[in-house]
CSV table of C-alpha atoms in Angstrom, one decimal:
chain,number,residue,atom,x,y,z
A,10,MET,CA,12.0,14.8,-28.2
A,11,ALA,CA,10.5,11.1,-28.2
A,12,ARG,CA,12.2,10.5,-31.3
A,13,ARG,CA,15.7,11.2,-29.6
A,14,LEU,CA,14.6,8.8,-26.8
A,15,LEU,CA,13.6,6.2,-29.1
A,16,ALA,CA,16.9,5.9,-30.6
A,17,ALA,CA,18.6,5.7,-27.3
A,18,LEU,CA,16.6,3.1,-26.4
A,19,ALA,CA,17.3,1.5,-29.7
A,20,ALA,CA,21.2,1.9,-29.1
A,21,ILE,CA,20.7,0.7,-25.5
A,22,SER,CA,19.4,-2.9,-26.6
A,23,ILE,CA,22.2,-2.9,-29.0
A,24,THR,CA,24.7,-2.8,-26.5
A,25,VAL,CA,23.2,-4.2,-23.9
A,26,SER,CA,26.2,-6.4,-24.1
A,27,VAL,CA,28.2,-3.6,-23.1
A,28,LEU,CA,26.2,-3.1,-20.0
A,29,PHE,CA,26.7,-5.7,-18.2
A,30,GLY,CA,30.3,-6.1,-18.6
A,31,ASP,CA,31.2,-2.7,-17.0
A,32,SER,CA,31.5,-2.0,-13.7
A,33,VAL,CA,31.5,-4.4,-10.5
A,34,ASP,CA,33.7,-6.8,-9.1
A,35,CYS,CA,32.2,-9.8,-9.0
A,36,PHE,CA,32.6,-13.2,-7.7
A,37,ASP,CA,31.4,-14.4,-11.5
A,38,GLY,CA,29.9,-18.0,-10.4
A,39,GLY,CA,33.3,-19.5,-9.0
A,40,GLY,CA,35.3,-17.9,-11.7
A,41,LYS,CA,39.0,-16.0,-10.9
A,42,SER,CA,39.0,-12.3,-11.0
A,43,GLU,CA,41.5,-9.9,-11.0
A,44,PRO,CA,42.3,-8.3,-7.4
A,45,GLN,CA,40.3,-4.7,-7.5
A,46,PRO,CA,41.0,-1.9,-5.2
A,47,THR,CA,39.3,-1.5,-2.2
A,48,LEU,CA,37.9,1.3,-0.1
A,49,CYS,CA,40.0,1.4,2.2
A,50,ASP,CA,43.2,1.2,0.1
A,51,GLU,CA,41.5,4.0,-2.5
A,52,LEU,CA,40.1,6.8,0.4
A,53,ILE,CA,40.4,5.9,4.0
A,54,LEU,CA,44.2,4.1,4.7
A,55,PRO,CA,45.7,6.9,2.5
A,56,ALA,CA,43.7,10.0,5.0
A,57,GLY,CA,45.7,7.9,7.8
A,58,TYR,CA,42.6,6.0,9.1
A,59,PRO,CA,43.0,2.0,10.4
A,60,CYS,CA,40.8,0.5,8.2
A,61,SER,CA,39.9,-3.6,7.5
A,62,GLU,CA,38.1,-4.8,4.8
A,63,TYR,CA,35.4,-7.8,5.7
A,64,MET,CA,33.2,-9.7,3.1
A,65,ILE,CA,29.7,-11.3,4.6
A,66,GLN,CA,27.2,-13.4,2.6
A,67,THR,CA,23.4,-12.7,2.5
A,68,LYS,CA,20.3,-15.2,2.8
A,69,ASP,CA,20.0,-15.1,-0.7
A,70,GLY,CA,23.9,-15.8,-1.8
A,71,PHE,CA,25.4,-12.2,-2.4
A,72,LEU,CA,29.0,-11.3,-1.0
A,73,LEU,CA,28.8,-8.0,0.4
A,74,GLY,CA,31.8,-5.6,1.2
A,75,LEU,CA,32.2,-3.9,4.9
A,76,GLN,CA,34.7,-2.2,5.8
A,77,ARG,CA,35.8,-1.2,9.4
A,78,VAL,CA,37.5,2.2,10.5
A,79,SER,CA,38.9,3.8,13.4
A,80,SER,CA,41.2,6.7,14.6
A,81,SER,CA,44.4,5.6,15.9
A,82,SER,CA,43.7,8.2,18.5
A,83,SER,CA,40.2,6.9,19.7
A,84,SER,CA,40.9,4.3,21.8
A,85,LEU,CA,42.2,7.1,24.6
A,86,ARG,CA,38.1,8.2,24.8
A,87,PHE,CA,37.4,5.4,26.6
A,88,GLY,CA,40.1,4.8,28.6
A,89,HIS,CA,41.5,1.1,27.6
A,90,ALA,CA,44.3,1.0,24.9
A,91,GLY,CA,43.0,-0.9,22.0
A,92,GLU,CA,39.2,-1.0,23.0
A,93,ARG,CA,36.8,0.3,20.5
A,94,GLY,CA,33.9,2.9,21.1
A,95,PRO,CA,30.2,2.0,19.9
A,96,PRO,CA,29.2,0.3,16.7
A,97,VAL,CA,28.0,2.7,14.0
A,98,LEU,CA,26.7,1.3,10.5
A,99,LEU,CA,26.4,4.0,8.1
A,100,LEU,CA,24.5,3.2,5.0
A,101,HIS,CA,24.3,5.4,1.8
A,102,GLY,CA,22.2,6.3,-0.7
A,103,LEU,CA,20.8,5.3,-4.6
A,104,PHE,CA,23.7,4.7,-7.0
A,105,MET,CA,26.2,5.3,-4.1
A,106,ALA,CA,27.9,3.5,-1.8
A,107,GLY,CA,30.3,3.3,1.3
A,108,ASP,CA,32.7,5.8,-0.4
A,109,ALA,CA,29.7,8.5,0.3
A,110,TRP,CA,30.8,8.7,4.0
A,111,PHE,CA,34.8,10.2,3.2
A,112,LEU,CA,34.6,12.2,-0.3
A,113,ASN,CA,35.5,15.1,2.1
A,114,THR,CA,38.4,16.1,3.9
A,115,PRO,CA,38.5,14.4,7.4
A,116,GLU,CA,37.4,17.5,9.1
A,117,GLN,CA,34.4,17.6,7.1
A,118,SER,CA,33.5,13.9,6.1
A,119,LEU,CA,30.7,12.0,8.8
A,120,GLY,CA,33.2,8.5,8.8
A,121,PHE,CA,36.0,9.7,9.9
A,122,ILE,CA,34.7,12.5,12.2
A,123,LEU,CA,32.8,9.8,13.9
A,124,ALA,CA,36.1,7.7,14.0
A,125,ASP,CA,37.9,10.6,15.5
A,126,GLN,CA,34.6,10.2,18.1
A,127,GLY,CA,35.9,6.9,19.4
A,128,PHE,CA,33.3,5.4,17.3
A,129,ASP,CA,33.8,1.7,16.1
A,130,VAL,CA,32.8,2.9,12.6
A,131,TRP,CA,31.6,0.3,9.8
A,132,VAL,CA,30.5,1.1,6.7
A,133,GLY,CA,28.1,-0.7,4.7
A,134,ASN,CA,27.9,-1.3,0.7
A,135,VAL,CA,24.9,-2.9,-0.9
A,136,ARG,CA,24.7,-5.6,-3.3
A,137,GLY,CA,25.7,-4.0,-7.1
A,138,THR,CA,28.1,-1.7,-5.8
A,139,ARG,CA,31.7,-1.6,-6.8
A,140,TRP,CA,33.1,-2.0,-3.1
A,141,SER,CA,30.6,-5.3,-3.1
A,142,HIS,CA,32.1,-8.6,-4.0
A,143,GLY,CA,29.1,-10.0,-6.1
A,144,HIS,CA,27.3,-13.9,-5.4
A,145,ARG,CA,27.7,-16.7,-4.5
A,146,SER,CA,26.5,-18.5,-7.8
A,147,TYR,CA,25.4,-15.7,-10.5
A,148,SER,CA,27.8,-13.7,-12.6
A,149,VAL,CA,27.0,-9.9,-12.7
A,150,LYS,CA,26.3,-11.0,-16.0
A,151,ASN,CA,23.3,-13.1,-15.3
A,152,LYS,CA,19.9,-11.4,-14.7
A,153,LYS,CA,19.0,-12.8,-11.5
A,154,PHE,CA,22.2,-11.0,-10.1
A,155,TRP,CA,20.0,-7.9,-10.7
A,156,ASP,CA,16.3,-9.8,-9.6
A,157,TRP,CA,16.0,-7.5,-6.6
A,158,SER,CA,14.8,-4.2,-5.3
A,159,TRP,CA,15.1,-1.9,-2.0
A,160,GLN,CA,13.0,-4.5,0.3
A,161,GLU,CA,16.0,-7.1,-0.7
A,162,LEU,CA,18.4,-4.4,0.5
A,163,ALA,CA,16.4,-3.9,3.8
A,164,LEU,CA,15.2,-7.6,5.0
A,165,TYR,CA,18.6,-9.5,3.3
A,166,ASP,CA,21.3,-6.8,3.1
A,167,MET,CA,21.2,-4.6,6.2
A,168,ALA,CA,19.6,-7.6,8.4
A,169,GLU,CA,22.9,-9.5,7.5
A,170,MET,CA,25.2,-6.5,8.1
A,171,ILE,CA,23.6,-5.7,11.3
A,172,ASN,CA,23.9,-9.3,12.7
A,173,TYR,CA,27.4,-9.4,11.4
A,174,ILE,CA,28.7,-6.5,13.6
A,175,TYR,CA,26.2,-7.5,16.4
A,176,SER,CA,28.6,-10.8,16.6
A,177,VAL,CA,31.7,-9.1,16.2
A,178,THR,CA,31.3,-6.2,19.0
A,179,ASN,CA,28.1,-8.1,21.1
A,180,SER,CA,26.6,-4.6,20.7
A,181,LYS,CA,23.7,-3.0,19.6
A,182,LEU,CA,24.5,-0.8,17.0
A,183,PHE,CA,24.0,2.9,15.9
A,184,ILE,CA,22.6,3.4,12.7
A,185,VAL,CA,23.2,6.3,10.2
A,186,GLY,CA,21.4,6.4,6.7
A,187,HIS,CA,21.5,9.2,4.0
A,188,SER,CA,18.2,8.8,1.2
A,189,GLN,CA,18.0,4.8,0.3
A,190,GLY,CA,19.8,4.4,3.6
A,191,THR,CA,16.8,5.7,5.2
A,192,ILE,CA,14.3,3.7,3.3
A,193,ILE,CA,15.6,0.3,3.9
A,194,SER,CA,16.3,1.6,7.2
A,195,PHE,CA,12.8,2.3,8.3
A,196,ALA,CA,11.6,-0.9,6.3
A,197,ALA,CA,13.9,-2.9,8.5
A,198,PHE,CA,13.1,-1.4,11.5
A,199,THR,CA,9.6,-3.0,11.8
A,200,GLN,CA,10.8,-6.1,11.7
A,201,PRO,CA,11.7,-7.1,15.2
A,202,ASP,CA,14.5,-9.3,14.3
A,203,ILE,CA,16.6,-6.9,13.3
A,204,VAL,CA,15.3,-3.6,15.1
A,205,GLU,CA,16.2,-5.2,18.3
A,206,LYS,CA,19.9,-5.4,17.6
A,207,VAL,CA,19.7,-2.0,16.9
A,208,GLU,CA,20.4,1.2,19.6
A,209,ALA,CA,19.6,4.2,17.8
A,210,ALA,CA,19.1,5.8,14.6
A,211,ALA,CA,20.3,9.0,12.6
A,212,LEU,CA,18.3,9.5,8.9
A,213,LEU,CA,19.8,11.8,6.4
A,214,SER,CA,16.9,12.9,4.2
A,215,PRO,CA,14.5,10.8,5.7
A,216,ILE,CA,12.5,9.0,2.9
A,217,SER,CA,9.2,6.7,3.5
A,218,TYR,CA,7.0,8.3,1.0
A,219,LEU,CA,8.0,9.7,-2.0
A,220,ASP,CA,4.4,10.7,-3.7
A,221,HIS,CA,5.4,14.4,-3.6
A,222,ALA,CA,8.9,14.4,-5.0
A,223,THR,CA,9.4,17.4,-7.2
A,224,ALA,CA,12.3,16.9,-9.2
A,225,PRO,CA,11.2,17.1,-13.2
A,226,LEU,CA,13.1,14.7,-14.5
A,227,VAL,CA,12.6,12.3,-12.4
A,228,LEU,CA,8.8,13.3,-12.6
A,229,ARG,CA,9.4,13.0,-16.2
A,230,MET,CA,10.8,9.6,-16.5
A,231,VAL,CA,7.8,8.2,-14.1
A,232,SER,CA,5.1,9.8,-16.3
A,233,MET,CA,7.2,8.0,-19.2
A,234,HIS,CA,7.2,4.8,-17.1
A,235,ILE,CA,11.0,4.5,-18.1
A,236,ASP,CA,11.5,2.0,-15.0
A,237,GLN,CA,8.9,-0.5,-17.1
A,238,MET,CA,10.3,-0.1,-20.4
A,239,VAL,CA,13.8,-0.6,-19.3
A,240,LEU,CA,12.9,-3.8,-17.8
A,241,THR,CA,10.7,-4.6,-20.7
A,242,MET,CA,13.7,-4.2,-23.2
A,243,GLY,CA,15.5,-6.8,-20.9
A,244,ILE,CA,17.7,-4.6,-19.0
A,245,HIS,CA,18.3,-5.4,-15.5
A,246,GLN,CA,21.1,-3.8,-14.7
A,247,LEU,CA,21.1,0.5,-14.3
A,248,ASN,CA,24.6,2.1,-14.7
A,249,PHE,CA,24.9,5.8,-15.2
A,250,LYS,CA,28.9,5.2,-16.1
A,251,SER,CA,28.6,3.2,-18.9
A,252,GLU,CA,27.8,4.9,-22.5
A,253,TRP,CA,24.5,4.0,-23.1
A,254,GLY,CA,23.6,5.1,-19.5
A,255,THR,CA,25.0,8.7,-20.2
A,256,ASN,CA,22.9,9.1,-23.6
A,257,LEU,CA,19.6,7.8,-21.9
A,258,LEU,CA,19.9,10.9,-19.9
A,259,VAL,CA,20.4,13.2,-22.4
A,260,SER,CA,17.6,11.5,-24.5
A,261,LEU,CA,15.2,12.4,-21.7
A,262,CYS,CA,16.0,16.4,-21.8
A,263,ASP,CA,14.5,18.7,-23.4
A,264,THR,CA,17.2,21.8,-23.1
A,265,ARG,CA,20.2,21.7,-21.4
A,266,LEU,CA,18.4,23.8,-18.6
A,267,SER,CA,15.8,20.6,-17.5
A,268,CYS,CA,18.7,18.0,-17.2
A,269,GLY,CA,20.6,18.9,-14.4
A,270,ASP,CA,18.4,17.8,-11.2
A,271,MET,CA,18.8,13.7,-12.6
A,272,LEU,CA,21.4,12.8,-10.2
A,273,SER,CA,20.7,15.6,-7.8
A,274,SER,CA,17.4,14.3,-6.9
A,275,ILE,CA,18.0,10.7,-6.8
A,276,THR,CA,21.9,10.6,-5.6
A,277,GLY,CA,23.1,14.2,-4.8
A,278,ILE,CA,25.6,14.4,-7.2
A,279,VAL,CA,25.2,17.1,-9.8
A,280,VAL,CA,26.6,19.4,-12.2
A,281,SER,CA,29.0,17.7,-14.9
A,282,ASP,CA,29.8,17.9,-18.3
A,283,LYS,CA,31.5,14.5,-18.2
A,284,LEU,CA,28.3,12.9,-17.8
A,285,GLY,CA,26.3,15.3,-20.2
A,286,ILE,CA,24.1,17.2,-18.0
A,287,TRP,CA,24.0,20.6,-16.6
A,288,TRP,CA,22.2,22.7,-13.3
A,289,ASN,CA,18.7,23.9,-13.7
A,290,GLY,CA,18.8,26.2,-10.6
A,291,ASN,CA,15.3,25.2,-9.6
A,292,LYS,CA,14.5,23.3,-6.1
A,293,GLY,CA,16.7,20.6,-5.6
A,294,LYS,CA,19.8,23.1,-5.9
A,295,ASN,CA,22.6,22.1,-3.3
A,296,CYS,CA,23.4,25.3,-1.1
A,297,CYS,CA,26.6,24.4,0.4
A,298,PHE,CA,28.8,21.8,-1.2
A,299,ASN,CA,32.2,22.5,-2.5
A,300,ASP,CA,31.8,22.9,-6.5
A,301,SER,CA,35.2,22.2,-7.3
A,302,ARG,CA,35.0,18.7,-6.1
A,303,VAL,CA,32.6,17.7,-8.3
A,304,ALA,CA,35.3,16.2,-10.6
A,305,TYR,CA,36.6,13.9,-8.0
A,306,TYR,CA,33.1,13.2,-6.4
A,307,LEU,CA,32.0,11.5,-10.1
A,308,ASP,CA,35.4,9.8,-10.2
A,309,GLN,CA,33.3,7.8,-6.8
A,310,GLU,CA,29.9,8.0,-8.0
A,311,PRO,CA,27.6,7.4,-9.3
A,312,HIS,CA,27.4,3.5,-8.3
A,313,PRO,CA,25.3,0.6,-10.5
A,314,SER,CA,21.8,-0.3,-8.9
A,315,SER,CA,19.1,-2.6,-10.0
A,316,ALA,CA,16.5,-1.5,-13.0
A,317,LYS,CA,13.5,-3.4,-10.4
A,318,ASN,CA,15.2,-1.1,-8.0
A,319,LEU,CA,14.8,2.3,-9.5
A,320,ASN,CA,11.1,0.7,-10.6
A,321,HIS,CA,9.7,-0.1,-6.8
A,322,LEU,CA,11.2,3.5,-5.7
A,323,PHE,CA,8.9,4.5,-9.1
A,324,GLN,CA,6.1,2.6,-7.8
A,325,MET,CA,6.9,4.6,-4.4
A,326,ILE,CA,6.1,7.6,-6.6
A,327,ARG,CA,3.1,6.5,-8.6
A,328,GLU,CA,1.0,4.8,-5.6
A,329,GLY,CA,2.2,6.7,-2.6
A,330,THR,CA,2.7,4.1,-0.7
A,331,PHE,CA,5.7,2.8,1.0
A,332,SER,CA,5.3,-1.0,0.6
A,333,LYS,CA,6.8,-4.2,-1.2
A,334,TYR,CA,7.4,-4.7,-4.7
A,335,ASP,CA,4.4,-4.8,-6.3
A,336,TYR,CA,4.2,-7.2,-9.1
A,337,GLY,CA,1.1,-7.1,-10.3
A,338,LYS,CA,-2.3,-8.7,-9.5
A,339,LEU,CA,-1.5,-12.5,-10.3
A,340,LYS,CA,1.7,-12.5,-9.2
A,341,ASN,CA,1.4,-10.9,-5.8
A,342,VAL,CA,-1.0,-13.4,-5.0
A,343,LYS,CA,1.6,-16.0,-5.9
A,344,VAL,CA,4.3,-14.3,-3.5
A,345,TYR,CA,2.7,-12.5,-1.1
A,346,GLY,CA,-1.0,-14.1,-1.4
A,347,LYS,CA,-2.6,-11.2,-1.6
A,348,PHE,CA,-3.7,-8.6,-4.6
A,349,LYS,CA,-1.4,-5.7,-3.2
A,350,PRO,CA,2.0,-6.3,-1.9
A,351,PRO,CA,2.0,-5.8,2.0
A,352,LYS,CA,2.9,-2.5,3.6
A,353,PHE,CA,5.8,-1.5,5.7
A,354,ASP,CA,3.7,-0.5,8.6
A,355,LEU,CA,5.7,2.2,10.1
A,356,SER,CA,3.8,1.7,13.5
A,357,ARG,CA,5.5,-1.4,13.9
A,358,ILE,CA,8.9,0.5,15.0
A,359,PRO,CA,9.0,0.1,18.7
A,360,LYS,CA,8.3,3.3,20.6
A,361,SER,CA,11.0,2.8,22.5
A,362,LEU,CA,14.3,3.1,19.5
A,363,PRO,CA,15.3,6.5,19.9
A,364,LEU,CA,15.4,8.5,16.2
A,365,TRP,CA,17.3,11.7,14.8
A,366,MET,CA,16.1,12.9,11.7
A,367,ALA,CA,17.5,15.9,9.8
A,368,TYR,CA,15.9,17.2,6.7
A,369,GLY,CA,15.7,20.0,3.7
A,370,GLY,CA,13.7,22.7,2.3
A,371,ASN,CA,15.4,22.4,-0.4
A,372,ASP,CA,15.5,19.0,-1.0
A,373,ALA,CA,13.8,17.9,-4.4
A,374,LEU,CA,13.3,13.8,-3.2
A,375,ALA,CA,12.7,13.8,0.3
A,376,ASP,CA,9.9,16.4,0.2
A,377,VAL,CA,9.2,17.7,3.1
A,378,THR,CA,5.1,16.9,3.2
A,379,ASP,CA,6.4,13.4,2.8
A,380,VAL,CA,8.8,13.6,6.0
A,381,LYS,CA,5.7,15.3,7.8
A,382,HIS,CA,3.7,11.9,6.7
A,383,THR,CA,6.2,9.8,7.7
A,384,LEU,CA,6.3,11.7,11.5
A,385,GLN,CA,2.6,11.0,11.2
A,386,GLU,CA,2.6,7.4,11.4
A,387,LEU,CA,5.7,6.7,13.6
A,388,PRO,CA,4.6,5.7,17.2
A,389,SER,CA,7.5,8.1,18.4
A,390,THR,CA,8.6,11.7,18.5
A,391,PRO,CA,11.9,11.5,16.8
A,392,GLU,CA,14.2,14.5,17.9
A,393,LEU,CA,14.6,17.1,14.5
A,394,VAL,CA,17.2,18.8,12.4
A,395,TYR,CA,15.4,21.3,9.5
A,396,LEU,CA,17.6,23.2,7.5
A,397,GLU,CA,15.8,25.3,4.9
A,398,ASN,CA,18.5,25.7,2.8
A,399,TYR,CA,19.7,22.5,2.4
A,400,GLY,CA,19.1,20.4,-1.0
A,401,HIS,CA,19.7,16.2,-0.9
A,402,VAL,CA,23.3,16.4,-1.3
A,403,ASP,CA,24.2,18.5,1.3
A,404,PHE,CA,23.3,16.2,4.2
A,405,ILE,CA,26.6,14.3,3.2
A,406,LEU,CA,28.9,16.7,1.2
A,407,SER,CA,28.2,20.4,3.1
A,408,LEU,CA,30.9,21.9,3.9
A,409,GLN,CA,29.5,23.0,7.0
A,410,ALA,CA,27.5,19.8,7.8
A,411,ARG,CA,29.6,19.1,10.7
A,412,GLN,CA,28.4,22.2,12.6
A,413,ASP,CA,24.7,21.9,11.2
A,414,LEU,CA,24.2,18.2,11.5
A,415,TYR,CA,27.4,15.9,12.6
A,416,ASP,CA,27.8,17.5,15.9
A,417,PRO,CA,24.2,17.6,16.8
A,418,MET,CA,23.9,13.9,15.6
A,419,ILE,CA,26.7,12.7,17.6
A,420,ASN,CA,25.5,14.8,20.7
A,421,PHE,CA,22.5,12.8,20.3
A,422,PHE,CA,24.2,9.7,20.2
A,423,LYS,CA,26.3,10.3,23.3
A,424,SER,CA,22.5,10.9,25.2
A,425,SER,CA,21.0,7.3,23.7
A,426,GLY,CA,21.2,4.3,26.0
A,427,LYS,CA,24.4,3.0,27.6
A,428,TYR,CA,26.5,5.2,25.7
A,429,SER,CA,25.2,7.9,27.7
A,430,SER,CA,28.3,8.5,29.6
A,431,ILE,CA,30.5,8.8,26.2
């Protein structure tokens, strides 16, 4: 095991150039690049839904992709031709992007369902994903391009998405997050200048604490400090579609039976000979999605993320905290003015913000114990949906998600605030 891991890491160090040249359509510091396919072109327009592409810039210079989706018949629900319904922003999970909301049929995919229900659907894509557009100054090959964690996704990416959509629609937003999308939502909602533009939020597999996560391969990576090893080697981008990424996953497994929870527990994507991993049948198995579409899902997922982001998530598991990135005592003093990174205080989320949360008994990442910890710290009492057999991916890919989750979520939105008459 150790020998195979060291061999894989050695191979990674030799092929770092492959890692950085592999995946992201980027601005590349002012150079020209060939036009790339868009999310609208790939998944949404072919399904018959109007879709527009937008590019916004964060305060730290990242160029994010946003898509705006509607149904050709949705305006009829609001009584005026061309009038859009209330805006809703969809925030994807780790190693995923905005395509996650459109991977099944229009009758089964939340992005399409919300559009058909008359909502003005905005699809978020965080920095580094294939549907975003790089940085105004840094090439994707520059390590500074990858110097971020979910902290920046909350305070810069999500903040800019909300500000832009608010400026276009002149309306408060509904938020829907899954997995990492809920982490950044909880963090952002503690910031008064962000949360004041939010009407209500629905959080699928909600995470603010991770110390009871049970995914075996994830826990193995945490205990072996793989995240810190990768950073020490000077690797900053994580791309599990590259050859080195696949080899690393395989090297972390003792047998075929221990590999299958990796993408299931982190992103929800599972069971693939294409990635050299197999299903193990333990907690975390997803109950309700279409196994025959796994190859199709893997055409879109996983998307790249940063090694620093994974390191921050693993800090949450090791330390049992919901805090800013821990640089170590000396740099913490320089960055934060104290030895320990500041916590994101969930009690600062306004009690008046309506929250709806759905979690599963078979989720190896958003563990029930950690969800209860989150609930104890929130000043409000969210509406809850608990599904005993749901694993992490079922919340976005289950064939029964519409009746189990999406219809109740839409009813929650329609009963919230000024949209109660929808």
